[in-house]
Tab-separated table of C-alpha atoms in Angstrom:
chain	number	residue	atom	x	y	z
A	1	MET	CA	30.298	26.863	-2.624
A	2	SER	CA	30.030	27.961	0.985
A	3	HIS	CA	29.720	25.240	3.595
A	4	HIS	CA	26.993	27.281	5.271
A	5	ILE	CA	23.883	26.403	3.294
A	6	PRO	CA	20.496	27.809	4.330
A	7	ALA	CA	18.128	24.978	5.178
A	8	VAL	CA	14.474	24.795	4.214
A	9	SER	CA	11.958	23.096	6.483
A	10	TRP	CA	10.872	19.511	5.861
A	11	ASP	CA	7.440	20.673	4.730
A	12	GLN	CA	8.967	23.321	2.471
A	13	ALA	CA	11.238	20.738	0.846
A	14	ARG	CA	8.228	18.584	-0.031
A	15	GLU	CA	6.246	21.574	-1.287
A	16	LEU	CA	9.146	22.827	-3.415
A	17	LEU	CA	9.642	19.404	-5.008
A	18	HIS	CA	5.956	19.013	-5.720
A	19	ALA	CA	5.816	22.475	-7.296
A	20	ALA	CA	8.900	21.758	-9.421
A	21	GLY	CA	7.375	18.515	-10.687
A	22	THR	CA	4.045	20.208	-11.385
A	23	GLN	CA	5.680	23.002	-13.393
A	24	ALA	CA	7.716	20.587	-15.519
A	25	ALA	CA	6.290	18.770	-18.522
A	26	PRO	CA	3.964	16.188	-16.945
A	27	ASP	CA	4.672	12.472	-16.943
A	28	THR	CA	1.041	11.386	-17.224
A	29	LYS	CA	1.188	8.623	-19.823
A	30	THR	CA	-1.360	5.961	-18.899
A	31	GLU	CA	-1.926	2.340	-19.851
A	32	ALA	CA	-4.298	-0.509	-19.087
A	33	LEU	CA	-2.520	-3.505	-17.563
A	34	PRO	CA	-3.641	-6.996	-16.515
A	35	LEU	CA	-4.608	-7.040	-12.853
A	36	LEU	CA	-1.483	-8.723	-11.433
A	37	ALA	CA	0.798	-6.461	-13.481
A	38	THR	CA	-0.717	-3.356	-11.849
A	39	ILE	CA	0.683	-4.068	-8.364
A	40	ASP	CA	2.864	-1.124	-7.200
A	41	HIS	CA	1.439	1.061	-9.985
A	42	TYR	CA	-0.791	4.092	-9.416
A	43	LEU	CA	-4.362	4.377	-10.634
A	44	SER	CA	-4.886	6.956	-13.361
A	45	GLU	CA	-8.682	6.977	-12.889
A	46	ASP	CA	-11.249	6.442	-10.163
A	47	VAL	CA	-12.475	2.840	-10.026
A	48	HIS	CA	-16.157	2.164	-9.306
A	49	ALA	CA	-17.995	-1.010	-8.395
A	50	MET	CA	-19.381	-2.723	-11.496
A	51	MET	CA	-21.828	-4.769	-9.405
A	52	PRO	CA	-23.207	-4.938	-5.868
A	53	VAL	CA	-20.913	-6.635	-3.348
A	54	PRO	CA	-21.809	-9.351	-2.584
A	55	HIS	CA	-23.476	-9.624	-5.977
A	56	TYR	CA	-25.958	-12.261	-4.763
A	57	SER	CA	-27.417	-13.216	-1.392
A	58	SER	CA	-25.646	-16.247	0.033
A	59	SER	CA	-25.299	-18.380	3.128
A	60	ALA	CA	-22.640	-17.530	5.687
A	61	MET	CA	-22.679	-21.087	7.084
A	62	ASP	CA	-23.039	-24.748	6.165
A	63	GLY	CA	-26.531	-25.764	7.248
A	64	TYR	CA	-30.110	-25.337	6.106
A	65	ALA	CA	-32.162	-22.576	4.550
A	66	VAL	CA	-35.460	-22.465	6.442
A	67	ALA	CA	-38.849	-20.766	6.190
A	68	GLY	CA	-41.410	-20.513	8.972
A	69	ASN	CA	-41.155	-22.347	12.295
A	70	PRO	CA	-39.775	-25.821	13.117
A	71	PRO	CA	-40.128	-28.646	12.606
A	72	TRP	CA	-39.255	-28.180	8.947
A	73	ARG	CA	-39.908	-30.682	6.211
A	74	LEU	CA	-36.650	-31.289	4.326
A	75	VAL	CA	-36.724	-30.755	0.575
A	76	ARG	CA	-33.714	-31.270	-1.623
A	77	PRO	CA	-32.835	-29.997	-5.109
A	78	SER	CA	-32.224	-32.596	-7.778
A	79	TYR	CA	-28.524	-33.199	-8.384
A	80	PRO	CA	-27.629	-33.860	-12.029
A	81	GLU	CA	-24.481	-35.807	-12.796
A	82	ASP	CA	-22.451	-32.655	-13.516
A	83	SER	CA	-23.666	-30.804	-10.428
A	84	ARG	CA	-20.402	-30.731	-8.478
A	85	ALA	CA	-19.104	-27.649	-10.290
A	86	ASN	CA	-22.412	-25.832	-9.736
A	87	ILE	CA	-23.284	-27.116	-6.269
A	88	HIS	CA	-23.373	-23.608	-4.757
A	89	ARG	CA	-25.942	-22.534	-7.368
A	90	LEU	CA	-28.389	-25.447	-7.031
A	91	THR	CA	-31.524	-24.425	-5.141
A	92	VAL	CA	-35.129	-25.407	-4.670
A	93	PRO	CA	-37.823	-22.903	-3.576
A	94	ILE	CA	-39.130	-23.417	-0.048
A	95	SER	CA	-42.386	-22.480	1.670
A	96	PRO	CA	-43.142	-21.935	5.380
A	97	GLY	CA	-42.468	-25.149	7.248
A	98	GLU	CA	-39.768	-26.296	4.820
A	99	ALA	CA	-35.960	-26.432	4.854
A	100	THR	CA	-33.301	-27.299	2.298
A	101	PRO	CA	-29.551	-28.002	2.705
A	102	ILE	CA	-27.132	-25.197	1.832
A	103	LEU	CA	-23.349	-24.721	1.799
A	104	THR	CA	-21.342	-21.659	2.808
A	105	GLY	CA	-21.519	-19.289	-0.155
A	106	GLY	CA	-24.537	-21.091	-1.576
A	107	LEU	CA	-27.253	-19.138	-3.396
A	108	ILE	CA	-30.187	-18.353	-1.081
A	109	PRO	CA	-33.287	-20.296	-2.233
A	110	GLU	CA	-36.494	-18.431	-2.951
A	111	GLY	CA	-38.636	-18.175	0.213
A	112	THR	CA	-35.718	-18.439	2.678
A	113	GLU	CA	-36.109	-16.514	5.922
A	114	ALA	CA	-32.920	-17.580	7.760
A	115	ILE	CA	-30.068	-20.079	7.855
A	116	VAL	CA	-29.798	-22.703	10.590
A	117	ARG	CA	-26.283	-23.948	11.280
A	118	GLU	CA	-25.758	-27.668	10.733
A	119	GLU	CA	-24.482	-28.191	14.284
A	120	HIS	CA	-27.596	-26.556	15.800
A	121	THR	CA	-30.032	-29.062	14.280
A	122	SER	CA	-31.204	-32.643	14.504
A	123	ASN	CA	-33.053	-34.788	11.941
A	124	TYR	CA	-35.784	-37.343	12.327
A	125	GLU	CA	-37.821	-39.467	9.951
A	126	GLY	CA	-41.600	-39.238	9.612
A	127	THR	CA	-44.390	-39.795	7.105
A	128	ASP	CA	-46.726	-37.610	5.105
A	129	SER	CA	-49.986	-37.689	7.087
A	130	LEU	CA	-51.979	-36.278	4.167
A	131	ALA	CA	-51.123	-39.098	1.751
A	132	SER	CA	-53.180	-42.302	1.585
A	133	THR	CA	-51.960	-45.301	3.527
A	134	ASP	CA	-50.839	-47.014	0.366
A	135	THR	CA	-48.811	-44.053	-0.909
A	136	ARG	CA	-47.291	-42.729	2.270
A	137	ALA	CA	-43.538	-42.240	1.950
A	138	SER	CA	-40.832	-41.667	4.486
A	139	ILE	CA	-40.123	-37.933	4.962
A	140	HIS	CA	-37.177	-36.353	6.762
A	141	TYR	CA	-37.781	-33.487	9.159
A	142	LEU	CA	-35.436	-30.949	10.729
A	143	GLU	CA	-35.742	-29.429	14.190
A	144	MET	CA	-33.543	-27.447	16.518
A	145	ALA	CA	-31.122	-29.461	18.625
A	146	GLU	CA	-31.594	-29.373	22.375
A	147	GLY	CA	-30.492	-26.055	23.848
A	148	PHE	CA	-30.816	-24.032	20.619
A	149	GLU	CA	-33.563	-21.612	19.593
A	150	PRO	CA	-34.891	-21.076	16.051
A	151	PRO	CA	-32.927	-18.336	14.265
A	152	ALA	CA	-34.255	-14.805	13.853
A	153	ALA	CA	-35.111	-13.638	10.342
A	154	GLY	CA	-31.992	-12.915	8.293
A	155	THR	CA	-29.631	-14.951	10.507
A	156	ASP	CA	-26.422	-16.009	8.678
A	157	ILE	CA	-27.573	-14.605	5.330
A	158	ARG	CA	-25.067	-12.444	3.450
A	159	PHE	CA	-27.396	-10.100	1.625
A	160	ALA	CA	-26.520	-8.791	-1.835
A	161	GLY	CA	-25.056	-5.274	-1.744
A	162	VAL	CA	-24.461	-5.194	2.016
A	163	GLU	CA	-20.769	-4.289	1.511
A	164	LEU	CA	-20.955	-2.118	-1.618
A	165	GLN	CA	-23.563	-0.852	-4.035
A	166	HIS	CA	-23.159	-0.674	-7.798
A	167	GLY	CA	-21.255	2.520	-8.618
A	168	ASP	CA	-19.574	2.926	-5.204
A	169	TYR	CA	-15.928	4.029	-5.147
A	170	LEU	CA	-13.537	1.092	-4.854
A	171	ALA	CA	-10.286	3.050	-5.304
A	172	ARG	CA	-9.484	6.631	-6.228
A	173	HIS	CA	-7.273	8.249	-8.812
A	174	GLY	CA	-3.685	8.340	-7.611
A	175	GLU	CA	-3.910	5.423	-5.162
A	176	ARG	CA	-1.080	2.915	-5.151
A	177	ILE	CA	-2.255	-0.593	-5.987
A	178	SER	CA	-0.999	-2.985	-3.320
A	179	SER	CA	-1.365	-6.750	-3.617
A	180	ARG	CA	-4.292	-6.453	-1.193
A	181	MET	CA	-5.965	-3.792	-3.333
A	182	ALA	CA	-5.449	-5.882	-6.477
A	183	ALA	CA	-7.054	-8.906	-4.791
A	184	PHE	CA	-10.026	-6.764	-3.728
A	185	LEU	CA	-10.508	-5.348	-7.222
A	186	GLY	CA	-10.155	-8.807	-8.738
A	187	THR	CA	-13.000	-10.131	-6.590
A	188	ASN	CA	-15.036	-7.229	-7.912
A	189	GLY	CA	-14.641	-8.445	-11.478
A	190	PHE	CA	-11.734	-6.347	-12.756
A	191	ASP	CA	-9.300	-8.053	-15.133
A	192	GLU	CA	-7.457	-4.858	-16.155
A	193	LEU	CA	-6.881	-1.493	-14.481
A	194	PRO	CA	-5.960	1.974	-15.815
A	195	VAL	CA	-2.597	3.031	-14.364
A	196	TYR	CA	0.118	5.602	-14.857
A	197	ALA	CA	3.106	4.361	-16.791
A	198	PRO	CA	6.054	4.121	-14.361
A	199	ILE	CA	8.351	7.159	-14.229
A	200	PRO	CA	11.955	6.124	-15.051
A	201	VAL	CA	14.421	6.473	-12.167
A	202	ARG	CA	18.120	5.625	-12.073
A	203	CYS	CA	20.332	5.326	-8.990
A	204	ALA	CA	24.017	6.021	-8.447
A	205	PHE	CA	25.702	4.536	-5.374
A	206	THR	CA	28.816	6.304	-4.143
A	207	GLY	CA	31.573	5.854	-1.588
A	208	ASN	CA	35.000	4.273	-1.958
A	209	GLU	CA	34.625	2.800	1.527
A	210	VAL	CA	31.561	0.717	0.562
A	211	ILE	CA	31.884	-3.030	-0.014
A	212	THR	CA	29.119	-5.225	-1.413
A	213	PHE	CA	29.861	-8.581	0.217
A	214	GLY	CA	31.678	-10.095	3.189
A	215	LEU	CA	32.547	-8.614	6.568
A	216	PRO	CA	33.890	-5.053	6.385
A	217	ASP	CA	37.280	-4.170	7.811
A	218	PRO	CA	37.760	-1.020	9.913
A	219	GLY	CA	37.309	1.931	7.568
A	220	GLN	CA	34.891	-0.030	5.371
A	221	VAL	CA	31.105	-0.375	5.474
A	222	ARG	CA	28.717	-2.850	3.926
A	223	ASP	CA	26.464	-1.505	1.206
A	224	ALA	CA	23.039	-0.542	2.621
A	225	PHE	CA	21.594	0.703	-0.661
A	226	GLY	CA	22.359	-1.366	-3.773
A	227	GLY	CA	19.307	-3.464	-4.625
A	228	PHE	CA	17.373	-2.154	-1.639
A	229	VAL	CA	16.804	1.452	-2.686
A	230	GLU	CA	15.714	0.226	-6.125
A	231	HIS	CA	13.094	-2.000	-4.517
A	232	ALA	CA	11.674	0.965	-2.599
A	233	ILE	CA	11.677	3.097	-5.742
A	234	ALA	CA	9.826	0.393	-7.685
A	235	ALA	CA	7.268	0.213	-4.870
A	236	ALA	CA	6.665	3.937	-5.388
A	237	GLY	CA	5.474	3.220	-8.944
A	238	CYS	CA	8.688	3.857	-10.845
A	239	GLU	CA	10.575	2.084	-13.605
A	240	VAL	CA	13.991	1.305	-12.153
A	241	ARG	CA	16.739	1.713	-14.731
A	242	PRO	CA	20.085	-0.149	-14.242
A	243	SER	CA	22.030	1.448	-11.396
A	244	ALA	CA	25.612	2.701	-11.406
A	245	ARG	CA	28.311	2.488	-8.752
A	246	LEU	CA	30.557	5.549	-8.847
A	247	ALA	CA	34.049	6.043	-7.527
A	248	ASP	CA	34.659	9.351	-5.753
A	249	VAL	CA	35.898	10.915	-8.980
A	250	GLU	CA	34.243	14.030	-10.374
A	251	SER	CA	34.246	12.841	-13.979
A	252	GLU	CA	32.157	9.759	-13.109
A	253	PHE	CA	29.479	11.948	-11.508
A	254	SER	CA	29.378	14.289	-14.502
A	255	THR	CA	29.153	11.374	-16.931
A	256	PHE	CA	26.297	9.831	-14.951
A	257	LEU	CA	24.373	13.120	-14.963
A	258	THR	CA	24.866	13.878	-18.637
A	259	THR	CA	24.298	10.424	-20.123
A	260	SER	CA	21.457	9.071	-17.949
A	261	THR	CA	18.068	9.415	-19.609
A	262	ALA	CA	15.852	8.628	-16.597
A	263	ARG	CA	13.495	11.399	-15.473
A	264	ILE	CA	14.786	11.225	-11.881
A	265	LEU	CA	18.380	10.519	-10.838
A	266	VAL	CA	19.041	9.425	-7.264
A	267	PHE	CA	22.435	9.605	-5.532
A	268	THR	CA	23.200	7.879	-2.241
A	269	GLY	CA	26.001	9.662	-0.420
A	270	GLY	CA	28.211	12.370	-1.827
A	271	SER	CA	25.625	15.109	-1.266
A	272	SER	CA	27.329	16.857	1.650
A	273	THR	CA	29.914	19.650	1.405
A	274	SER	CA	33.227	17.926	2.155
A	275	GLY	CA	36.047	17.810	-0.377
A	276	VAL	CA	35.252	14.237	-1.414
A	277	ASP	CA	31.518	14.768	-1.875
A	278	MET	CA	31.140	15.153	-5.614
A	279	VAL	CA	27.389	15.570	-6.193
A	280	ARG	CA	27.271	19.320	-5.545
A	281	LYS	CA	30.406	19.980	-7.572
A	282	ALA	CA	29.062	18.062	-10.573
A	283	LEU	CA	25.704	19.830	-10.326
A	284	ASN	CA	27.381	23.237	-10.146
A	285	ASP	CA	29.603	22.495	-13.146
A	286	LEU	CA	26.533	21.513	-15.192
A	287	GLY	CA	24.594	24.635	-14.208
A	288	ALA	CA	21.888	22.776	-12.310
A	289	THR	CA	19.219	24.732	-10.434
A	290	TYR	CA	18.813	23.754	-6.796
A	291	ILE	CA	15.297	23.107	-5.544
A	292	PHE	CA	16.742	22.895	-2.041
A	293	GLU	CA	20.265	22.290	-0.758
A	294	SER	CA	19.681	21.361	2.849
A	295	VAL	CA	16.747	20.533	5.127
A	296	ASP	CA	16.134	21.451	8.774
A	297	VAL	CA	15.435	17.857	9.769
A	298	ARG	CA	17.121	14.981	11.619
A	299	PRO	CA	18.112	12.589	10.305
A	300	GLY	CA	18.674	13.658	6.720
A	301	HIS	CA	19.940	17.232	7.007
A	302	PRO	CA	22.337	17.061	3.958
A	303	ALA	CA	19.659	15.978	1.455
A	304	LEU	CA	19.384	18.045	-1.708
A	305	SER	CA	17.400	18.266	-4.891
A	306	ALA	CA	18.035	19.996	-8.201
A	307	SER	CA	16.748	20.255	-11.741
A	308	LEU	CA	19.182	19.745	-14.587
A	309	PRO	CA	19.385	22.102	-17.565
A	310	VAL	CA	17.192	21.067	-20.482
A	311	PRO	CA	19.485	20.426	-23.474
A	312	GLU	CA	18.332	21.328	-26.999
A	313	THR	CA	20.078	18.341	-28.594
A	314	GLY	CA	21.284	14.898	-27.590
A	315	LEU	CA	19.735	12.048	-25.620
A	316	ASN	CA	17.887	14.322	-23.183
A	317	ALA	CA	16.806	17.033	-25.613
A	318	GLY	CA	13.766	18.908	-24.345
A	319	ARG	CA	13.410	16.816	-21.164
A	320	GLN	CA	13.440	18.261	-17.661
A	321	ARG	CA	15.255	15.875	-15.311
A	322	PHE	CA	15.531	15.970	-11.548
A	323	VAL	CA	18.168	14.924	-9.031
A	324	LEU	CA	17.619	13.676	-5.490
A	325	GLY	CA	20.775	13.620	-3.412
A	326	LEU	CA	20.357	11.333	-0.389
A	327	PRO	CA	22.741	11.468	2.606
A	328	GLY	CA	25.336	8.732	2.993
A	329	ASN	CA	24.197	7.575	6.430
A	330	PRO	CA	21.697	4.743	5.879
A	331	LEU	CA	18.748	5.854	8.012
A	332	ALA	CA	19.155	9.447	6.864
A	333	ALA	CA	19.129	8.320	3.231
A	334	TYR	CA	15.946	6.284	3.590
A	335	THR	CA	14.130	9.036	5.487
A	336	ALA	CA	14.991	11.413	2.633
A	337	LEU	CA	13.827	8.935	-0.004
A	338	TYR	CA	10.465	8.338	1.698
A	339	SER	CA	10.043	12.074	2.332
A	340	TYR	CA	10.895	13.557	-1.077
A	341	LEU	CA	10.318	11.012	-3.842
A	342	PRO	CA	6.495	10.838	-3.419
A	343	PRO	CA	5.963	14.644	-3.686
A	344	LEU	CA	8.088	14.825	-6.836
A	345	LEU	CA	6.269	11.889	-8.436
A	346	ALA	CA	2.897	13.424	-7.537
A	347	GLY	CA	3.901	16.723	-9.136
A	348	LEU	CA	5.065	15.028	-12.326
A	349	ARG	CA	1.715	13.226	-12.526
A	350	SER	CA	-0.256	16.450	-11.924
A	351	MET	CA	-1.576	15.011	-8.664
A	352	PRO	CA	-1.947	16.784	-5.292
A	353	LEU	CA	0.868	16.810	-2.751
A	354	PRO	CA	0.493	13.574	-0.726
A	355	ALA	CA	-1.023	14.313	2.676
A	356	ALA	CA	0.436	12.718	5.790
A	357	ASP	CA	-1.761	10.470	7.938
A	358	THR	CA	-1.763	10.758	11.722
A	359	ALA	CA	-1.380	8.354	14.638
A	360	VAL	CA	-1.313	8.575	18.437
A	361	LEU	CA	2.093	8.242	20.118
A	362	ALA	CA	2.206	5.211	22.399
A	363	GLU	CA	4.881	6.698	24.652
A	364	ASP	CA	6.792	9.888	25.343
A	365	VAL	CA	9.377	10.806	22.694
A	366	PRO	CA	12.161	13.044	24.097
A	367	THR	CA	13.287	16.018	22.030
A	368	LEU	CA	16.876	16.256	20.780
A	369	ARG	CA	19.476	18.393	22.481
A	370	LYS	CA	20.497	19.754	19.100
A	371	ALA	CA	18.531	22.698	17.775
A	372	VAL	CA	16.345	21.145	15.099
A	373	THR	CA	12.805	21.868	13.972
A	374	THR	CA	11.637	18.542	12.541
A	375	ARG	CA	12.578	14.963	13.331
A	376	LEU	CA	11.612	11.729	11.617
A	377	VAL	CA	11.300	8.903	14.137
A	378	PRO	CA	10.846	5.283	12.976
A	379	VAL	CA	7.606	3.874	14.391
A	380	ARG	CA	5.510	0.758	14.096
A	381	VAL	CA	1.850	1.729	13.620
A	382	THR	CA	-0.865	-0.644	14.784
A	383	GLU	CA	-4.565	0.315	14.818
A	384	GLY	CA	-3.779	4.019	14.759
A	385	VAL	CA	-1.150	3.897	17.528
A	386	ALA	CA	2.502	4.677	16.751
A	387	TYR	CA	5.108	2.768	18.762
A	388	PRO	CA	8.501	4.530	18.592
A	389	LEU	CA	11.458	2.256	17.847
A	390	PRO	CA	14.846	2.571	19.575
A	391	LYS	CA	18.277	3.080	18.014
A	392	SER	CA	17.294	5.638	15.420
A	393	ALA	CA	20.525	7.569	14.900
A	394	SER	CA	21.268	8.476	11.281
A	395	HIS	CA	23.782	5.616	10.787
A	396	MET	CA	21.547	2.891	12.281
A	397	LEU	CA	19.139	0.626	10.397
A	398	SER	CA	17.756	-1.664	13.113
A	399	SER	CA	14.771	0.618	13.753
A	400	LEU	CA	13.987	0.998	10.058
A	401	ALA	CA	13.961	-2.783	9.658
A	402	ALA	CA	10.959	-2.987	12.027
A	403	ALA	CA	9.231	0.269	11.044
A	404	THR	CA	6.012	0.710	9.094
A	405	HIS	CA	6.124	4.537	9.143
A	406	PHE	CA	8.076	7.577	10.231
A	407	ALA	CA	6.522	9.931	12.761
A	408	VAL	CA	7.072	13.573	11.775
A	409	LEU	CA	7.740	15.444	15.021
A	410	ASP	CA	8.135	19.217	15.356
A	411	ASP	CA	10.497	19.757	18.289
A	412	SER	CA	10.112	23.558	18.133
A	413	THR	CA	6.531	23.329	19.424
A	414	VAL	CA	7.252	21.069	22.406
A	415	THR	CA	7.569	22.205	25.993
A	416	GLY	CA	8.903	20.017	28.768
A	417	GLY	CA	11.440	18.163	26.640
A	418	ALA	CA	9.207	15.450	25.153
A	419	HIS	CA	6.329	14.778	22.811
A	420	PRO	CA	3.859	13.230	25.277
A	421	ALA	CA	2.245	9.846	24.953
A	422	GLY	CA	-1.296	10.219	23.661
A	423	SER	CA	-0.483	13.193	21.461
A	424	ARG	CA	-1.171	12.942	17.755
A	425	ALA	CA	1.689	12.964	15.234
A	426	ARG	CA	1.854	13.028	11.461
A	427	ILE	CA	3.159	9.830	9.870
A	428	ILE	CA	4.494	8.920	6.414
A	429	PRO	CA	4.718	5.316	5.203
A	430	VAL	CA	7.794	3.188	4.631
A	431	PHE	CA	7.450	1.572	1.207
């Protein structure tokens, strides 16, 4: 194969992968899983609110539910012996001129107009002037403490349905379920969720110079992928099959490709065009069809993707499998993984190509001296602002360790040598 390989653009690479996944037999098996088991899975259906949120009107503060103007006559619900478990549900109706104690989250009593905070009140003892002298009993009254005014109607009441109405969207088809999303759906009464079954993925880690423990000698490097890439792949909603570590021997690459049954096979390293890079040679020998062989992007130029022939017999009979070849340099490999795995997964699930979000650059980002169309720059995104991180050469990982996203920058459209602070850039998440 020629060392001069035409490069597609970063956007084209994503589009080609998505199209290839869409045209293959879909991987759209679904299942209902218990809530906690759905984390890092993808929803196979829209999820709607089964009740208003909050589902009842409650107090936002410890204090008193009041009606009318002060002073308020204090009335208290009766407390049965087993009331502790139901204390937030115990109420007594109140009329104008009355108040009753209430806890944060407590059910709003009938007749309540507002909540008065405990620390804004004072109590005093009086008597019922309407009762006869013989039957008068001590009555407790509530008034505003010095310096505080009576609350306006609705103060510190969390009204039912103020956040969500019954039937509102909670999460949409295709969304990844994070731990935060699962907690939110759990508070909305969901015990199970419909999700896509994870797509099987298997990794092969290459490079004779890679060591997996200890300090590397000159000519050696510590492994930046084993155990870490799998975690990222699992976070993308995949089933991670046991990984392989391959010596730079062609037969090991061919065996991995022919015997692995996962739908997607991921190589780290070995995807370039040197004499010791075996991925392309093994793919060529097997008659694979390239989806792309090179991408006009930095870092991550040597990334490739291919589809393997569909055998009529054997372990993989009738199954279309895909290969992602990630560069050997650590940052380049992770940028390729975050760029190309999501579009392929979306295609296999018959979902739209994932759209990139945007954020505002916090500072100028100089263009590269090399002629390159697209760059992926590690950034930390906070409240819609992207803060570029230093030391982002293809072999460096310090910026990735602090990144939440990559900014996708098109150097070919920039004049003056820099993407200016305040300009808007596309971003893709680090998962």
